[in-house]
Tab-separated table of N, CA, C and O in Angstrom:
chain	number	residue	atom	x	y	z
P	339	UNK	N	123.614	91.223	111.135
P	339	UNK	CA	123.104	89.925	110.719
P	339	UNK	C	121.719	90.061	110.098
P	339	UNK	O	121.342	89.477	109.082
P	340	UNK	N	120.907	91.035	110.953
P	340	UNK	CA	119.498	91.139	109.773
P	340	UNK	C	119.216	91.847	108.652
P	340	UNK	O	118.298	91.807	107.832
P	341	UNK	N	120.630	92.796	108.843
P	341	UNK	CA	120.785	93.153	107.441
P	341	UNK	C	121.056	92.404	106.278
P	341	UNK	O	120.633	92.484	105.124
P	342	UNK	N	121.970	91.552	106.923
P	342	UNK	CA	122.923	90.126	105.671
P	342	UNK	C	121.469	89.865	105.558
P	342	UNK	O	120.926	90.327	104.555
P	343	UNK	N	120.783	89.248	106.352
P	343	UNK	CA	119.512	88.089	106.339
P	343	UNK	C	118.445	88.717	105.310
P	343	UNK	O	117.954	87.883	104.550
P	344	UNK	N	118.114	89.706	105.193
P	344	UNK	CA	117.220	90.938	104.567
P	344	UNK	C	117.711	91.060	103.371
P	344	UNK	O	116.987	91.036	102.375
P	345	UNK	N	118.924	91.196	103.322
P	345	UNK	CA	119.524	91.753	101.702
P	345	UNK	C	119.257	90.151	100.776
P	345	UNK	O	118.737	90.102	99.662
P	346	UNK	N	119.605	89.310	101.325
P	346	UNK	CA	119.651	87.914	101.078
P	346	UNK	C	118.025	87.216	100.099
P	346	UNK	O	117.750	86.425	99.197
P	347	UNK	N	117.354	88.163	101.048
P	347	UNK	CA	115.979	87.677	100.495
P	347	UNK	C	115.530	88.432	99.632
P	347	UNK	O	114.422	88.146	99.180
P	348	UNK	N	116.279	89.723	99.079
P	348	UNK	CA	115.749	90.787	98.600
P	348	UNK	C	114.935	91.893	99.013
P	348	UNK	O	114.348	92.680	98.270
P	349	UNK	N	114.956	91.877	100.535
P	349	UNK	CA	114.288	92.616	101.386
P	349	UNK	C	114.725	93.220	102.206
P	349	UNK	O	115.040	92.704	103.278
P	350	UNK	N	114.928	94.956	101.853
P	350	UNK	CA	115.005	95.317	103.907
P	350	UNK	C	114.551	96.519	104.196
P	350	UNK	O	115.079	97.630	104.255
P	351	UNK	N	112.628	95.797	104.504
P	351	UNK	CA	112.336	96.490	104.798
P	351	UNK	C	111.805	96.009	106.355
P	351	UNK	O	111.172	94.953	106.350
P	352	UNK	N	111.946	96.499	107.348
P	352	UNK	CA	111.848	96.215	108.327
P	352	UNK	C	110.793	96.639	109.400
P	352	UNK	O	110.937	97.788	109.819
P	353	UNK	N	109.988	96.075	109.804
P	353	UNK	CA	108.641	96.751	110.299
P	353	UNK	C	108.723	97.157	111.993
P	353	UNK	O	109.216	96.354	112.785
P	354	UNK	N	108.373	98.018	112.284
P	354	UNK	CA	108.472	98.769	113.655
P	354	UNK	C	106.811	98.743	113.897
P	354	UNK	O	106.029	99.555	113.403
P	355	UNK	N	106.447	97.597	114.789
P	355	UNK	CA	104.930	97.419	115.271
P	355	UNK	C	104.687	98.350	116.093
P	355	UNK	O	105.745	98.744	116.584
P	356	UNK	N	103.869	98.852	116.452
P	356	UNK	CA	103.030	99.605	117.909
P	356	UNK	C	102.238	98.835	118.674
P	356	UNK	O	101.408	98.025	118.262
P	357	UNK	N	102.563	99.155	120.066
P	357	UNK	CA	101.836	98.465	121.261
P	357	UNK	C	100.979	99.111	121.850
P	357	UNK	O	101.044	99.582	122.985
P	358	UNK	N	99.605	99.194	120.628
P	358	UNK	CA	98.214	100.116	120.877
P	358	UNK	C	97.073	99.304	121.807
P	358	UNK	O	97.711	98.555	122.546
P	359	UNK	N	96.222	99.220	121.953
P	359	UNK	CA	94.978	98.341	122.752
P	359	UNK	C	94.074	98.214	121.888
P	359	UNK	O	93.671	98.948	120.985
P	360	UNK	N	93.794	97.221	122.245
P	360	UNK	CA	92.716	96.044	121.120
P	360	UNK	C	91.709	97.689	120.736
P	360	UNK	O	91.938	98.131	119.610
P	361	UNK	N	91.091	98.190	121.260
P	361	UNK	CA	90.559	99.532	121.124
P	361	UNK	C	90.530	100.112	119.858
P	361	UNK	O	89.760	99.894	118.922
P	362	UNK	N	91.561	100.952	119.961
P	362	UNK	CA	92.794	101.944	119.486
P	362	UNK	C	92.516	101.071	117.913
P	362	UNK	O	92.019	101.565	116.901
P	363	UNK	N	93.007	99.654	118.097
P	363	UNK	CA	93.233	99.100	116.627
P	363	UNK	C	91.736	98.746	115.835
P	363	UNK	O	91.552	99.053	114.657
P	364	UNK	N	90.973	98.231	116.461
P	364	UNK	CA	89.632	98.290	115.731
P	364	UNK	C	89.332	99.894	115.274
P	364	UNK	O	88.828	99.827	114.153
P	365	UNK	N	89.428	101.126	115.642
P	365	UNK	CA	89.401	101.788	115.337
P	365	UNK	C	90.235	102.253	113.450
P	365	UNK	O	89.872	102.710	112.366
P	366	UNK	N	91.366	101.784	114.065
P	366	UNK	CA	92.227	102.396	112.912
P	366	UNK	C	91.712	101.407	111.824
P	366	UNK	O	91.127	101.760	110.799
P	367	UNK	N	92.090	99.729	112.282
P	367	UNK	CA	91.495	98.801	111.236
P	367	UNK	C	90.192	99.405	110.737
P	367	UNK	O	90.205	99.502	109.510
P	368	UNK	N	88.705	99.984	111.487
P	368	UNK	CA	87.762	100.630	110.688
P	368	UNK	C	88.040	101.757	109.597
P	368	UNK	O	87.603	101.872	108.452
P	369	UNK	N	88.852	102.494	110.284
P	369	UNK	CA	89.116	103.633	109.298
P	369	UNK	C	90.023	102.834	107.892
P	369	UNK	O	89.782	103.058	106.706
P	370	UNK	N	90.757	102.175	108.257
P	370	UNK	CA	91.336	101.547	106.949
P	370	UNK	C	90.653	100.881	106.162
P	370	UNK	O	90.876	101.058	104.965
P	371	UNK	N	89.651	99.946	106.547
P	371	UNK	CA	88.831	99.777	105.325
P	371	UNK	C	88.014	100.490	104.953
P	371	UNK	O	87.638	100.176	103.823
P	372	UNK	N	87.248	101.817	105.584
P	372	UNK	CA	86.973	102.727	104.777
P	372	UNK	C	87.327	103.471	103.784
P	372	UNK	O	86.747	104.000	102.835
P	373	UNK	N	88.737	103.399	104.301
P	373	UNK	CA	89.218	104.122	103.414
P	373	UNK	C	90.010	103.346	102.181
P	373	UNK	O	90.646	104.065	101.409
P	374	UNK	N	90.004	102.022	101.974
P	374	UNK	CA	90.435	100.753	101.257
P	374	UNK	C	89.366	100.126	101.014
P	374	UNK	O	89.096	99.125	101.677
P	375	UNK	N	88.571	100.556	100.061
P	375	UNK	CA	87.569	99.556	99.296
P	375	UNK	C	87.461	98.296	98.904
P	375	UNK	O	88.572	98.184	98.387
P	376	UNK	N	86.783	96.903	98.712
P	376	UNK	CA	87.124	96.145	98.076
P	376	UNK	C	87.905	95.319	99.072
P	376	UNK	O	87.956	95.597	100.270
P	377	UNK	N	88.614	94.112	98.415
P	377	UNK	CA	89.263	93.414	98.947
P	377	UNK	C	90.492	93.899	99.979
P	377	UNK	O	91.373	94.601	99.482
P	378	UNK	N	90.576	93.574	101.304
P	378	UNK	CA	91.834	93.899	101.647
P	378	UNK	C	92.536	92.714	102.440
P	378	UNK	O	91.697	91.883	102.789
P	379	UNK	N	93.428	92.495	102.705
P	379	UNK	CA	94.182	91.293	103.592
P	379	UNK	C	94.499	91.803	104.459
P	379	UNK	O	95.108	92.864	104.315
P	380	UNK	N	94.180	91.176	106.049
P	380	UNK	CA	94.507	91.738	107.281
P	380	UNK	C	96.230	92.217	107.260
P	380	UNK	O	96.710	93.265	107.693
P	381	UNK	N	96.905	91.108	106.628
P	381	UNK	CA	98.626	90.728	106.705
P	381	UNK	C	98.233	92.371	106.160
P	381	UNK	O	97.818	93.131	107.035
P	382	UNK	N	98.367	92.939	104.665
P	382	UNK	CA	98.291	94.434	104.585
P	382	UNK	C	97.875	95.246	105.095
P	382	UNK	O	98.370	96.342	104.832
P	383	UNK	N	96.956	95.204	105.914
P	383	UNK	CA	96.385	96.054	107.256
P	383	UNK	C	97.640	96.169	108.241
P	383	UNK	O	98.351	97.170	108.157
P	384	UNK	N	97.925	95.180	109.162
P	384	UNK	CA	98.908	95.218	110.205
P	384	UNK	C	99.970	95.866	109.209
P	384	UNK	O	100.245	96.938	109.748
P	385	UNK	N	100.446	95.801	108.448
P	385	UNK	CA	102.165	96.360	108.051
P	385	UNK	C	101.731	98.111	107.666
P	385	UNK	O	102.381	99.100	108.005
P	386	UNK	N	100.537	98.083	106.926
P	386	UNK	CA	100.445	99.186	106.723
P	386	UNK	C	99.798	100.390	107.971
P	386	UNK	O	99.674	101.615	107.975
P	387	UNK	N	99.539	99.464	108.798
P	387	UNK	CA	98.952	100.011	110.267
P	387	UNK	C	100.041	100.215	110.888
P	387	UNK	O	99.965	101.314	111.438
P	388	UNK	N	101.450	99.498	111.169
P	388	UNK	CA	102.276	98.777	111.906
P	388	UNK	C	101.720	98.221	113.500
P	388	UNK	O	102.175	98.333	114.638
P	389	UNK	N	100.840	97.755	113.074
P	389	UNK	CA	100.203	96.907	114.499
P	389	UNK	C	100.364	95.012	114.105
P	389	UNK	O	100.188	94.456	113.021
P	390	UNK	N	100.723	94.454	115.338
P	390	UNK	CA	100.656	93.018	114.987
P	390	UNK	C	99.752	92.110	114.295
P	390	UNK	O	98.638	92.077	114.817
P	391	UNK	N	99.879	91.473	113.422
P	391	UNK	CA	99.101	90.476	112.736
P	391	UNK	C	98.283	90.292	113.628
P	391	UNK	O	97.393	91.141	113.581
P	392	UNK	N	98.158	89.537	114.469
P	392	UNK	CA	97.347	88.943	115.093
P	392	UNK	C	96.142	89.915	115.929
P	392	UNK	O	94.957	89.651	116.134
P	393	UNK	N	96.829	90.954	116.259
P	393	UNK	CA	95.956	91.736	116.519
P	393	UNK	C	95.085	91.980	115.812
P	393	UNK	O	93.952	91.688	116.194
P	394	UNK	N	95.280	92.631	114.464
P	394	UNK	CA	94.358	93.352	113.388
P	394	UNK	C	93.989	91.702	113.298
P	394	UNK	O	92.860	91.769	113.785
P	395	UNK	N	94.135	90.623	113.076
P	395	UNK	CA	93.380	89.208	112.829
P	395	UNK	C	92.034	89.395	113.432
P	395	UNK	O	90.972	89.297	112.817
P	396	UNK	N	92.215	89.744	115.018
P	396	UNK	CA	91.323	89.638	115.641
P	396	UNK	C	90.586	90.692	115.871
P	396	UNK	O	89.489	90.664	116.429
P	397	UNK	N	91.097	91.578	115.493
P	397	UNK	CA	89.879	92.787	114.985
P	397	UNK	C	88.955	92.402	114.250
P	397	UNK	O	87.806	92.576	114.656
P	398	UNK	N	89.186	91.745	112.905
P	398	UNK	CA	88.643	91.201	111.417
P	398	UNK	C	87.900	90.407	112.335
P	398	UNK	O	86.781	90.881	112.530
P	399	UNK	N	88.090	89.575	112.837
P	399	UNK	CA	87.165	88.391	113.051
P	399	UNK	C	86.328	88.634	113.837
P	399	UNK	O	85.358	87.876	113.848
P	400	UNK	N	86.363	89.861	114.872
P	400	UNK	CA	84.965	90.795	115.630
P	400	UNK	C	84.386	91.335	114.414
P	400	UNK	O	83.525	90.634	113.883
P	401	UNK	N	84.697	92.492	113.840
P	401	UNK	CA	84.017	92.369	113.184
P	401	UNK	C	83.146	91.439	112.013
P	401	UNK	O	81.965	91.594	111.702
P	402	UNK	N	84.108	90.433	111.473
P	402	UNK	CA	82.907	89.353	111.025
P	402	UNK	C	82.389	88.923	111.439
P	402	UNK	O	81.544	88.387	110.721
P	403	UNK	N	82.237	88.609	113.162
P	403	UNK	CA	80.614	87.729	113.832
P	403	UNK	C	79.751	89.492	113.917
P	403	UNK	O	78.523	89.559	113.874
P	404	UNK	N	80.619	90.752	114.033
P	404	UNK	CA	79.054	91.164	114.281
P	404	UNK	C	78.893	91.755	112.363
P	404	UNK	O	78.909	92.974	112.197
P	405	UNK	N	78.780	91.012	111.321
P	405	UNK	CA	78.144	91.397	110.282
P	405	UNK	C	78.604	92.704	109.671
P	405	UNK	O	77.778	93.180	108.893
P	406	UNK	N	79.785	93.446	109.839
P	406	UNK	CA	80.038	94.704	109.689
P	406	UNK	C	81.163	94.435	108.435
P	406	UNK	O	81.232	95.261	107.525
P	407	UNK	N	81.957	93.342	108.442
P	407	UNK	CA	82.866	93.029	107.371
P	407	UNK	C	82.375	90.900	106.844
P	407	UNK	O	81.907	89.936	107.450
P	408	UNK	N	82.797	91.144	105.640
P	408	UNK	CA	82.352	89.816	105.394
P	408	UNK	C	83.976	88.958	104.401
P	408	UNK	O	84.742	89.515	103.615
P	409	UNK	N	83.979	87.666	104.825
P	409	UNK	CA	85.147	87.175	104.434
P	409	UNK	C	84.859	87.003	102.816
P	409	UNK	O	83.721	86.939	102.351
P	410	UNK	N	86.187	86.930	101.955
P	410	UNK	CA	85.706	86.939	100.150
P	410	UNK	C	86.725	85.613	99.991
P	410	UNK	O	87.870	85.359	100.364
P	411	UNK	N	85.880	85.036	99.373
P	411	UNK	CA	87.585	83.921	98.354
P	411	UNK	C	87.782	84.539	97.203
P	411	UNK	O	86.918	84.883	96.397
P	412	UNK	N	89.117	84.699	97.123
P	412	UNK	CA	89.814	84.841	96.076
P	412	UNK	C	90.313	83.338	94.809
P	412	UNK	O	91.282	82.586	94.907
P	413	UNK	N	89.213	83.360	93.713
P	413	UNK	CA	90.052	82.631	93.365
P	413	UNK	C	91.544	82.602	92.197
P	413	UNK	O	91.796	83.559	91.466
P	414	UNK	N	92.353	81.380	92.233
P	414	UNK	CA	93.582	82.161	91.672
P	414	UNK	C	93.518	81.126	90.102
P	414	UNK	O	93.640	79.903	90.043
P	415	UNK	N	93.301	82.040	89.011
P	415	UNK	CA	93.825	81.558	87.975
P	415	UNK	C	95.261	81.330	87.479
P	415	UNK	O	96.125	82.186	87.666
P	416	UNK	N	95.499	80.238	86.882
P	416	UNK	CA	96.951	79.465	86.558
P	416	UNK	C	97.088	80.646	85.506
P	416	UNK	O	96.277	81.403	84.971
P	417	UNK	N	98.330	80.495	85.446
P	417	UNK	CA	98.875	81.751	83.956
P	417	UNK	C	99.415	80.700	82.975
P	417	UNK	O	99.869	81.048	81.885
């Protein structure tokens, strides 16, 4: 069925999270934006980490009260 459901959307790619400690993931989240310059989106952090959204969320948002990462707007031009 999540195959039907996946093929359906044009997608199957299927993500296998890890159940690391808040720790562990500020860590890796640091090393990833070091090593990812520039703009990045947490949502691309967690998939490319495979750690939960919400986790890496709340990594981002320690680090933005202590001044170490800063939030950007993107704005979107019409085509």
């Amino acid at each position: 069925a999540v195959t039907e459901y996946a093929e359906k959307l044009g997608s199957t790619k299927l993500l296998s999270l890890r159940d690391i400690p808040l720790e562990q993931a500020r860590k890796e989240v640091e090393e990833y934006l070091r090593s990812h310059p520039g703009v990045v989106w947490p949502d691309e952090m967690a998939e490319e980490l495979g750690v939960d959204y919400r986790i890496v969320l709340e990594v981002v948002q320690g680090l933005m009260k202590e001044g170490l990462v800063e939030e950007t707007r993107v704005e979107v031009v019409p085509t």
